[in-house]
PDB file of C-alpha atoms in Angstrom:
ATOM      1  CA  MET E   1      -9.772   2.230  -0.539  1.00 32.00           C
ATOM      2  CA  GLU E   2     -10.827   5.218  -2.788  1.00 39.00           C
ATOM      3  CA  ASN E   3      -9.600   7.154  -2.093  1.00 41.00           C
ATOM      4  CA  HIS E   4      -5.964   8.031  -4.760  1.00 44.00           C
ATOM      5  CA  GLY E   5      -3.864   9.525  -1.543  1.00 48.00           C
ATOM      6  CA  ILE E   6      -4.553   6.590  -0.214  1.00 56.00           C
ATOM      7  CA  LYS E   7      -3.752   3.997  -3.224  1.00 62.00           C
ATOM      8  CA  ARG E   8      -0.546   5.795  -4.456  1.00 77.00           C
ATOM      9  CA  GLY E   9       0.655   5.223  -0.750  1.00 90.00           C
ATOM     10  CA  ILE E  10       3.273   8.032   0.721  1.00 94.00           C
ATOM     11  CA  VAL E  11       4.567   9.846  -2.247  1.00 94.00           C
ATOM     12  CA  ILE E  12       8.736  11.240  -1.595  1.00 96.00           C
ATOM     13  CA  LYS E  13       9.216  12.699  -4.265  1.00 95.00           C
ATOM     14  CA  ASP E  14      12.591  12.531  -6.426  1.00 94.00           C
ATOM     15  CA  ASP E  15      14.895  14.912  -4.877  1.00 94.00           C
ATOM     16  CA  TRP E  16      14.455  13.886  -0.630  1.00 95.00           C
ATOM     17  CA  PRO E  17      17.985  13.413  -0.851  1.00 94.00           C
ATOM     18  CA  GLY E  18      17.600  11.035   2.727  1.00 96.00           C
ATOM     19  CA  TYR E  19      18.613  11.046   6.089  1.00 96.00           C
ATOM     20  CA  SER E  20      22.388  11.121   7.434  1.00 95.00           C
ATOM     21  CA  MET E  21      23.493   8.125   8.180  1.00 92.00           C
ATOM     22  CA  ASP E  22      24.743   9.510  11.332  1.00 92.00           C
ATOM     23  CA  LEU E  23      21.423  10.257  12.892  1.00 95.00           C
ATOM     24  CA  PHE E  24      21.466   5.863  12.868  1.00 94.00           C
ATOM     25  CA  THR E  25      22.399   3.235  13.834  1.00 92.00           C
ATOM     26  CA  TYR E  26      23.184   0.110  11.564  1.00 91.00           C
ATOM     27  CA  PRO E  27      25.891  -1.659  10.728  1.00 89.00           C
ATOM     28  CA  GLU E  28      29.098  -1.338  10.705  1.00 89.00           C
ATOM     29  CA  HIS E  29      30.362  -3.187   7.635  1.00 90.00           C
ATOM     30  CA  TYR E  30      28.070  -1.680   5.655  1.00 91.00           C
ATOM     31  CA  HIS E  31      29.580   1.861   6.344  1.00 89.00           C
ATOM     32  CA  GLU E  32      30.826   3.025   2.669  1.00 92.00           C
ATOM     33  CA  ASP E  33      27.873   1.337   1.048  1.00 94.00           C
ATOM     34  CA  ILE E  34      25.333   3.166   1.856  1.00 95.00           C
ATOM     35  CA  GLU E  35      24.403   6.466   1.124  1.00 95.00           C
ATOM     36  CA  SER E  36      21.165   7.654   3.372  1.00 96.00           C
ATOM     37  CA  VAL E  37      18.230   6.454   5.280  1.00 96.00           C
ATOM     38  CA  TYR E  38      15.675   6.364   2.532  1.00 97.00           C
ATOM     39  CA  ILE E  39      12.811   4.982   4.925  1.00 98.00           C
ATOM     40  CA  PRO E  40      13.306   5.048   9.160  1.00 97.00           C
ATOM     41  CA  HIS E  41      12.615   1.579  10.342  1.00 97.00           C
ATOM     42  CA  GLY E  42       9.795   2.765  13.063  1.00 97.00           C
ATOM     43  CA  VAL E  43       7.833   4.734   9.742  1.00 97.00           C
ATOM     44  CA  ILE E  44       8.429   1.869   7.782  1.00 98.00           C
ATOM     45  CA  MET E  45       6.628  -0.216  10.915  1.00 98.00           C
ATOM     46  CA  ASP E  46       3.336   2.694  11.418  1.00 97.00           C
ATOM     47  CA  ARG E  47       2.661   2.294   7.351  1.00 97.00           C
ATOM     48  CA  ILE E  48       2.670  -1.564   7.175  1.00 97.00           C
ATOM     49  CA  GLU E  49       0.350  -0.516  10.777  1.00 96.00           C
ATOM     50  CA  ARG E  50      -2.396   1.917   8.972  1.00 95.00           C
ATOM     51  CA  LEU E  51      -1.653  -1.124   5.224  1.00 96.00           C
ATOM     52  CA  ALA E  52      -2.980  -3.242   8.043  1.00 94.00           C
ATOM     53  CA  HIS E  53      -6.047  -0.850   8.905  1.00 92.00           C
ATOM     54  CA  HIS E  54      -6.829  -0.520   5.642  1.00 93.00           C
ATOM     55  CA  ILE E  55      -6.507  -5.071   4.742  1.00 92.00           C
ATOM     56  CA  MET E  56      -9.148  -5.625   7.333  1.00 89.00           C
ATOM     57  CA  ASP E  57     -12.074  -3.053   6.798  1.00 88.00           C
ATOM     58  CA  ASP E  58     -11.438  -4.485   3.113  1.00 88.00           C
ATOM     59  CA  ILE E  59     -11.665  -8.578   3.715  1.00 86.00           C
ATOM     60  CA  GLU E  60     -14.937  -8.973   4.267  1.00 77.00           C
ATOM     61  CA  ASP E  61     -14.882 -12.857   4.606  1.00 76.00           C
ATOM     62  CA  GLN E  62     -13.622 -14.145   7.730  1.00 78.00           C
ATOM     63  CA  ASN E  63      -9.881 -16.398   6.239  1.00 87.00           C
ATOM     64  CA  LEU E  64      -7.045 -14.547   3.699  1.00 92.00           C
ATOM     65  CA  VAL E  65      -4.430 -15.853   2.790  1.00 94.00           C
ATOM     66  CA  ALA E  66      -0.650 -13.665   2.576  1.00 94.00           C
ATOM     67  CA  LEU E  67       1.245 -14.732  -0.035  1.00 93.00           C
ATOM     68  CA  CYS E  68       4.428 -13.813   0.683  1.00 93.00           C
ATOM     69  CA  VAL E  69       6.549 -13.248  -2.536  1.00 91.00           C
ATOM     70  CA  LEU E  70      10.261 -14.436  -1.210  1.00 87.00           C
ATOM     71  CA  LYS E  71      12.967 -13.356  -0.017  1.00 86.00           C
ATOM     72  CA  GLY E  72      12.697  -9.568   0.107  1.00 89.00           C
ATOM     73  CA  GLY E  73       8.594  -9.750   1.086  1.00 92.00           C
ATOM     74  CA  TYR E  74       9.618 -12.120   4.381  1.00 93.00           C
ATOM     75  CA  LYS E  75       9.726  -9.074   6.499  1.00 96.00           C
ATOM     76  CA  PHE E  76       6.753  -6.522   5.478  1.00 97.00           C
ATOM     77  CA  CYS E  77       5.247 -10.000   5.120  1.00 96.00           C
ATOM     78  CA  SER E  78       5.205 -10.894   8.602  1.00 96.00           C
ATOM     79  CA  ASP E  79       5.191  -7.981  10.111  1.00 97.00           C
ATOM     80  CA  LEU E  80       1.877  -6.628   8.021  1.00 97.00           C
ATOM     81  CA  VAL E  81       0.152 -10.376   9.568  1.00 95.00           C
ATOM     82  CA  GLU E  82       1.164  -9.763  13.226  1.00 95.00           C
ATOM     83  CA  PHE E  83      -0.371  -6.176  13.060  1.00 95.00           C
ATOM     84  CA  ILE E  84      -3.675  -7.964  11.699  1.00 92.00           C
ATOM     85  CA  THR E  85      -3.721 -10.290  14.360  1.00 91.00           C
ATOM     86  CA  ALA E  86      -2.875  -7.476  16.328  1.00 90.00           C
ATOM     87  CA  PHE E  87      -5.834  -5.828  15.722  1.00 86.00           C
ATOM     88  CA  GLY E  88      -7.934  -9.189  15.665  1.00 82.00           C
ATOM     89  CA  ARG E  89      -7.733  -9.741  19.106  1.00 83.00           C
ATOM     90  CA  ASN E  90      -8.590  -5.942  19.925  1.00 80.00           C
ATOM     91  CA  SER E  91     -12.121  -6.890  18.116  1.00 79.00           C
ATOM     92  CA  ASN E  92     -14.612  -7.722  16.764  1.00 78.00           C
ATOM     93  CA  LYS E  93     -13.401  -8.970  13.712  1.00 78.00           C
ATOM     94  CA  TYR E  94     -10.553 -11.942  13.028  1.00 80.00           C
ATOM     95  CA  LEU E  95      -9.654 -12.094  10.116  1.00 82.00           C
ATOM     96  CA  GLU E  96      -7.700 -16.099   9.740  1.00 86.00           C
ATOM     97  CA  THR E  97      -4.679 -15.345   7.898  1.00 90.00           C
ATOM     98  CA  ARG E  98      -2.384 -18.417   6.623  1.00 90.00           C
ATOM     99  CA  VAL E  99       0.586 -17.424   4.383  1.00 93.00           C
ATOM    100  CA  GLU E 100       2.440 -19.372   1.902  1.00 91.00           C
ATOM    101  CA  PHE E 101       5.030 -18.761   0.573  1.00 90.00           C
ATOM    102  CA  ILE E 102       6.479 -18.390  -3.058  1.00 88.00           C
ATOM    103  CA  ARG E 103       9.910 -16.821  -4.731  1.00 84.00           C
ATOM    104  CA  LEU E 104      10.906 -15.329  -7.874  1.00 76.00           C
ATOM    105  CA  LYS E 105      13.717 -13.504  -9.084  1.00 66.00           C
ATOM    106  CA  SER E 106      14.418 -10.935 -11.974  1.00 58.00           C
ATOM    107  CA  TYR E 107      17.684  -9.475 -10.791  1.00 51.00           C
ATOM    108  CA  LEU E 108      20.980  -9.117 -11.225  1.00 49.00           C
ATOM    109  CA  ASN E 109      22.804  -6.267  -9.587  1.00 48.00           C
ATOM    110  CA  ASP E 110      20.604  -3.529  -9.873  1.00 50.00           C
ATOM    111  CA  GLN E 111      18.745  -4.187 -12.667  1.00 53.00           C
ATOM    112  CA  SER E 112      15.751  -6.512 -13.314  1.00 51.00           C
ATOM    113  CA  THR E 113      15.544  -8.927 -16.019  1.00 48.00           C
ATOM    114  CA  GLU E 114      12.732 -10.188 -18.724  1.00 51.00           C
ATOM    115  CA  ASP E 115      13.104 -14.065 -17.434  1.00 58.00           C
ATOM    116  CA  LEU E 116      10.412 -14.407 -14.101  1.00 59.00           C
ATOM    117  CA  HIS E 117      11.587 -17.767 -12.102  1.00 66.00           C
ATOM    118  CA  ILE E 118       9.027 -19.256 -10.041  1.00 70.00           C
ATOM    119  CA  ILE E 119      11.974 -21.275  -8.108  1.00 67.00           C
ATOM    120  CA  GLY E 120       9.970 -24.260  -6.305  1.00 57.00           C
ATOM    121  CA  SER E 121       6.032 -25.546  -6.007  1.00 55.00           C
ATOM    122  CA  ARG E 122       4.348 -23.178  -9.072  1.00 65.00           C
ATOM    123  CA  ASP E 123       1.104 -25.807  -7.629  1.00 75.00           C
ATOM    124  CA  LEU E 124      -0.642 -23.217  -5.878  1.00 85.00           C
ATOM    125  CA  SER E 125      -3.940 -24.996  -5.680  1.00 88.00           C
ATOM    126  CA  PHE E 126      -4.530 -24.825  -2.082  1.00 88.00           C
ATOM    127  CA  LEU E 127      -4.895 -20.803  -3.709  1.00 90.00           C
ATOM    128  CA  ARG E 128      -9.365 -22.391  -4.957  1.00 92.00           C
ATOM    129  CA  GLY E 129     -11.973 -20.560  -3.202  1.00 91.00           C
ATOM    130  CA  LYS E 130      -9.242 -18.111  -1.000  1.00 92.00           C
ATOM    131  CA  ASN E 131      -9.054 -14.673  -0.488  1.00 93.00           C
ATOM    132  CA  VAL E 132      -5.388 -14.397  -1.263  1.00 94.00           C
ATOM    133  CA  LEU E 133      -3.073 -10.806  -0.825  1.00 95.00           C
ATOM    134  CA  ILE E 134       0.061 -11.381  -2.810  1.00 94.00           C
ATOM    135  CA  VAL E 135       2.462  -9.461   0.107  1.00 95.00           C
ATOM    136  CA  GLU E 136       6.070  -7.744  -2.337  1.00 94.00           C
ATOM    137  CA  ALA E 137       8.329  -5.987  -1.085  1.00 94.00           C
ATOM    138  CA  ILE E 138       8.592  -2.973  -3.956  1.00 92.00           C
ATOM    139  CA  ILE E 139       7.063  -3.707  -7.031  1.00 90.00           C
ATOM    140  CA  ASP E 140       8.522  -1.534 -10.236  1.00 85.00           C
ATOM    141  CA  THR E 141       7.273  -1.994 -14.111  1.00 82.00           C
ATOM    142  CA  GLY E 142       4.921  -4.648 -12.645  1.00 84.00           C
ATOM    143  CA  LYS E 143       6.187  -7.158 -15.532  1.00 82.00           C
ATOM    144  CA  THR E 144       6.450  -9.354 -12.096  1.00 82.00           C
ATOM    145  CA  MET E 145       3.482  -8.413 -10.130  1.00 86.00           C
ATOM    146  CA  LYS E 146       1.415  -9.388 -13.392  1.00 86.00           C
ATOM    147  CA  THR E 147       3.161 -12.723 -14.627  1.00 84.00           C
ATOM    148  CA  LEU E 148       2.409 -13.302 -10.719  1.00 87.00           C
ATOM    149  CA  LEU E 149      -1.250 -12.591 -10.007  1.00 89.00           C
ATOM    150  CA  LYS E 150      -2.060 -14.211 -14.215  1.00 87.00           C
ATOM    151  CA  HIS E 151      -0.412 -17.827 -12.512  1.00 86.00           C
ATOM    152  CA  VAL E 152      -2.857 -17.491  -9.175  1.00 90.00           C
ATOM    153  CA  GLU E 153      -5.116 -16.531 -11.184  1.00 91.00           C
ATOM    154  CA  THR E 154      -5.291 -19.401 -13.231  1.00 90.00           C
ATOM    155  CA  PHE E 155      -6.303 -21.629  -9.290  1.00 92.00           C
ATOM    156  CA  GLN E 156      -9.636 -19.537  -9.325  1.00 94.00           C
ATOM    157  CA  PRO E 157      -9.173 -17.744  -5.429  1.00 93.00           C
ATOM    158  CA  LYS E 158     -11.820 -16.487  -5.074  1.00 93.00           C
ATOM    159  CA  MET E 159     -10.185 -12.753  -4.699  1.00 92.00           C
ATOM    160  CA  VAL E 160      -7.055 -11.659  -5.249  1.00 93.00           C
ATOM    161  CA  LYS E 161      -5.243  -8.514  -4.171  1.00 93.00           C
ATOM    162  CA  ALA E 162      -2.238  -7.528  -3.369  1.00 94.00           C
ATOM    163  CA  ALA E 163       0.069  -5.314  -0.916  1.00 95.00           C
ATOM    164  CA  GLY E 164       2.883  -3.370  -2.408  1.00 95.00           C
ATOM    165  CA  LEU E 165       5.485  -1.566   0.562  1.00 96.00           C
ATOM    166  CA  LEU E 166       7.322   0.264  -1.894  1.00 95.00           C
ATOM    167  CA  VAL E 167       6.786   0.949  -5.470  1.00 93.00           C
ATOM    168  CA  LYS E 168       8.594   3.237  -8.019  1.00 92.00           C
ATOM    169  CA  ARG E 169       8.404   5.619 -10.484  1.00 90.00           C
ATOM    170  CA  VAL E 170       9.211   3.958 -13.490  1.00 85.00           C
ATOM    171  CA  PRO E 171       8.296   4.658 -17.115  1.00 79.00           C
ATOM    172  CA  ASN E 172       6.525   1.933 -18.702  1.00 72.00           C
ATOM    173  CA  MET E 173       4.533   1.990 -14.562  1.00 69.00           C
ATOM    174  CA  ALA E 174       2.348  -0.078 -13.699  1.00 64.00           C
ATOM    175  CA  GLU E 175      -1.050   1.281 -12.762  1.00 68.00           C
ATOM    176  CA  GLY E 176      -3.530  -0.010 -10.525  1.00 76.00           C
ATOM    177  CA  LEU E 177      -1.863  -3.581 -10.375  1.00 84.00           C
ATOM    178  CA  THR E 178      -1.354  -2.764  -5.891  1.00 90.00           C
ATOM    179  CA  ASP E 179      -4.716  -2.842  -4.382  1.00 92.00           C
ATOM    180  CA  TYR E 180      -2.127  -1.399  -1.050  1.00 94.00           C
ATOM    181  CA  VAL E 181       0.577   0.526  -0.658  1.00 94.00           C
ATOM    182  CA  GLY E 182       3.752   1.501   1.850  1.00 96.00           C
ATOM    183  CA  PHE E 183       5.168   3.946  -0.319  1.00 96.00           C
ATOM    184  CA  GLU E 184       6.166   5.475  -3.389  1.00 94.00           C
ATOM    185  CA  ILE E 185       9.706   5.620  -4.727  1.00 95.00           C
ATOM    186  CA  PRO E 186      11.568   7.537  -7.186  1.00 94.00           C
ATOM    187  CA  ASN E 187      13.168   4.875  -9.488  1.00 91.00           C
ATOM    188  CA  ARG E 188      16.596   4.479  -6.375  1.00 91.00           C
ATOM    189  CA  PHE E 189      17.746   0.932  -6.118  1.00 91.00           C
ATOM    190  CA  VAL E 190      17.368   0.057  -2.455  1.00 95.00           C
ATOM    191  CA  VAL E 191      18.048  -1.806   0.285  1.00 96.00           C
ATOM    192  CA  GLY E 192      17.738  -3.000   3.716  1.00 96.00           C
ATOM    193  CA  TYR E 193      14.299  -4.469   5.292  1.00 97.00           C
ATOM    194  CA  ALA E 194      14.937  -8.000   3.552  1.00 94.00           C
ATOM    195  CA  LEU E 195      15.720  -6.321   0.088  1.00 94.00           C
ATOM    196  CA  ASP E 196      19.175  -6.427  -1.560  1.00 92.00           C
ATOM    197  CA  TYR E 197      20.981  -6.517  -3.695  1.00 92.00           C
ATOM    198  CA  ASN E 198      22.532  -9.652  -4.087  1.00 91.00           C
ATOM    199  CA  GLU E 199      21.913 -10.978  -1.168  1.00 90.00           C
ATOM    200  CA  TYR E 200      23.468  -8.273   0.475  1.00 92.00           C
ATOM    201  CA  PHE E 201      22.098  -6.079   3.040  1.00 94.00           C
ATOM    202  CA  ARG E 202      18.685  -7.977   4.149  1.00 93.00           C
ATOM    203  CA  ASP E 203      19.796  -7.347   7.578  1.00 91.00           C
ATOM    204  CA  LEU E 204      19.890  -3.566   7.548  1.00 94.00           C
ATOM    205  CA  ASN E 205      16.718  -2.504  10.071  1.00 95.00           C
ATOM    206  CA  HIS E 206      16.286   0.638   7.431  1.00 97.00           C
ATOM    207  CA  ILE E 207      15.280   1.036   4.284  1.00 97.00           C
ATOM    208  CA  CYS E 208      18.288   2.422   1.969  1.00 96.00           C
ATOM    209  CA  VAL E 209      20.206   3.552  -0.662  1.00 96.00           C
ATOM    210  CA  ILE E 210      23.641   1.949  -2.331  1.00 94.00           C
ATOM    211  CA  SER E 211      26.558   3.074  -2.896  1.00 93.00           C
ATOM    212  CA  GLU E 212      27.873   3.106  -6.560  1.00 94.00           C
ATOM    213  CA  THR E 213      30.888   1.711  -3.527  1.00 94.00           C
ATOM    214  CA  GLY E 214      28.655  -1.301  -2.250  1.00 93.00           C
ATOM    215  CA  LYS E 215      27.474  -2.095  -5.782  1.00 93.00           C
ATOM    216  CA  MET E 216      30.333  -3.078  -7.324  1.00 93.00           C
ATOM    217  CA  LYS E 217      31.722  -4.532  -3.631  1.00 93.00           C
ATOM    218  CA  TYR E 218      28.907  -6.435  -3.678  1.00 90.00           C
ATOM    219  CA  LYS E 219      28.632  -7.242  -8.153  1.00 90.00           C
ATOM    220  CA  ILE E 220      28.341 -10.650  -9.325  1.00 87.00           C
TER     221      ILE E 220
END
């Protein structure tokens, strides 16, 4: 993971408009709510497979606790762990992977708030002495990840790394928080592949750009 290009993941440029919706299948009730398919499902899966290779190479011990950040991270975590497990079955190195879940809330509509709420149990004492991989769907300013990393460190794990499927280029973007990056994207609000807008759009397979119509329809 020393190569800077690998560290940043696949970099999507600011002027990338995405693909026309007509090229893909998606739930028809979202027809007016999405501008474009930003990252197709097949590309997402190929990139996650590559991240799984990097993780297998980096973790020297035979155990890993994947701490999945709900709700947006559940598909990313599930597919990532599935690739890790499959690689282990077909190689001489098997990484025993345990999945645990933590739920955070820091968004209202399409804006990140200052307040981070850890929902559910805050006791992560089972992480003591373990190799921990925090699995998060999307990272922008890094405030959420910084807070979570500090919280996890208090339980004295052996090692902590972080995997982010998407990292946004935003003002005051946090550098160096994420060890494994799927895609670096512009500061656009995206949905799908379990990423939501007020609990809608999680059922999209692709990562898509929400339209202004969609934002108004599902605003709270």
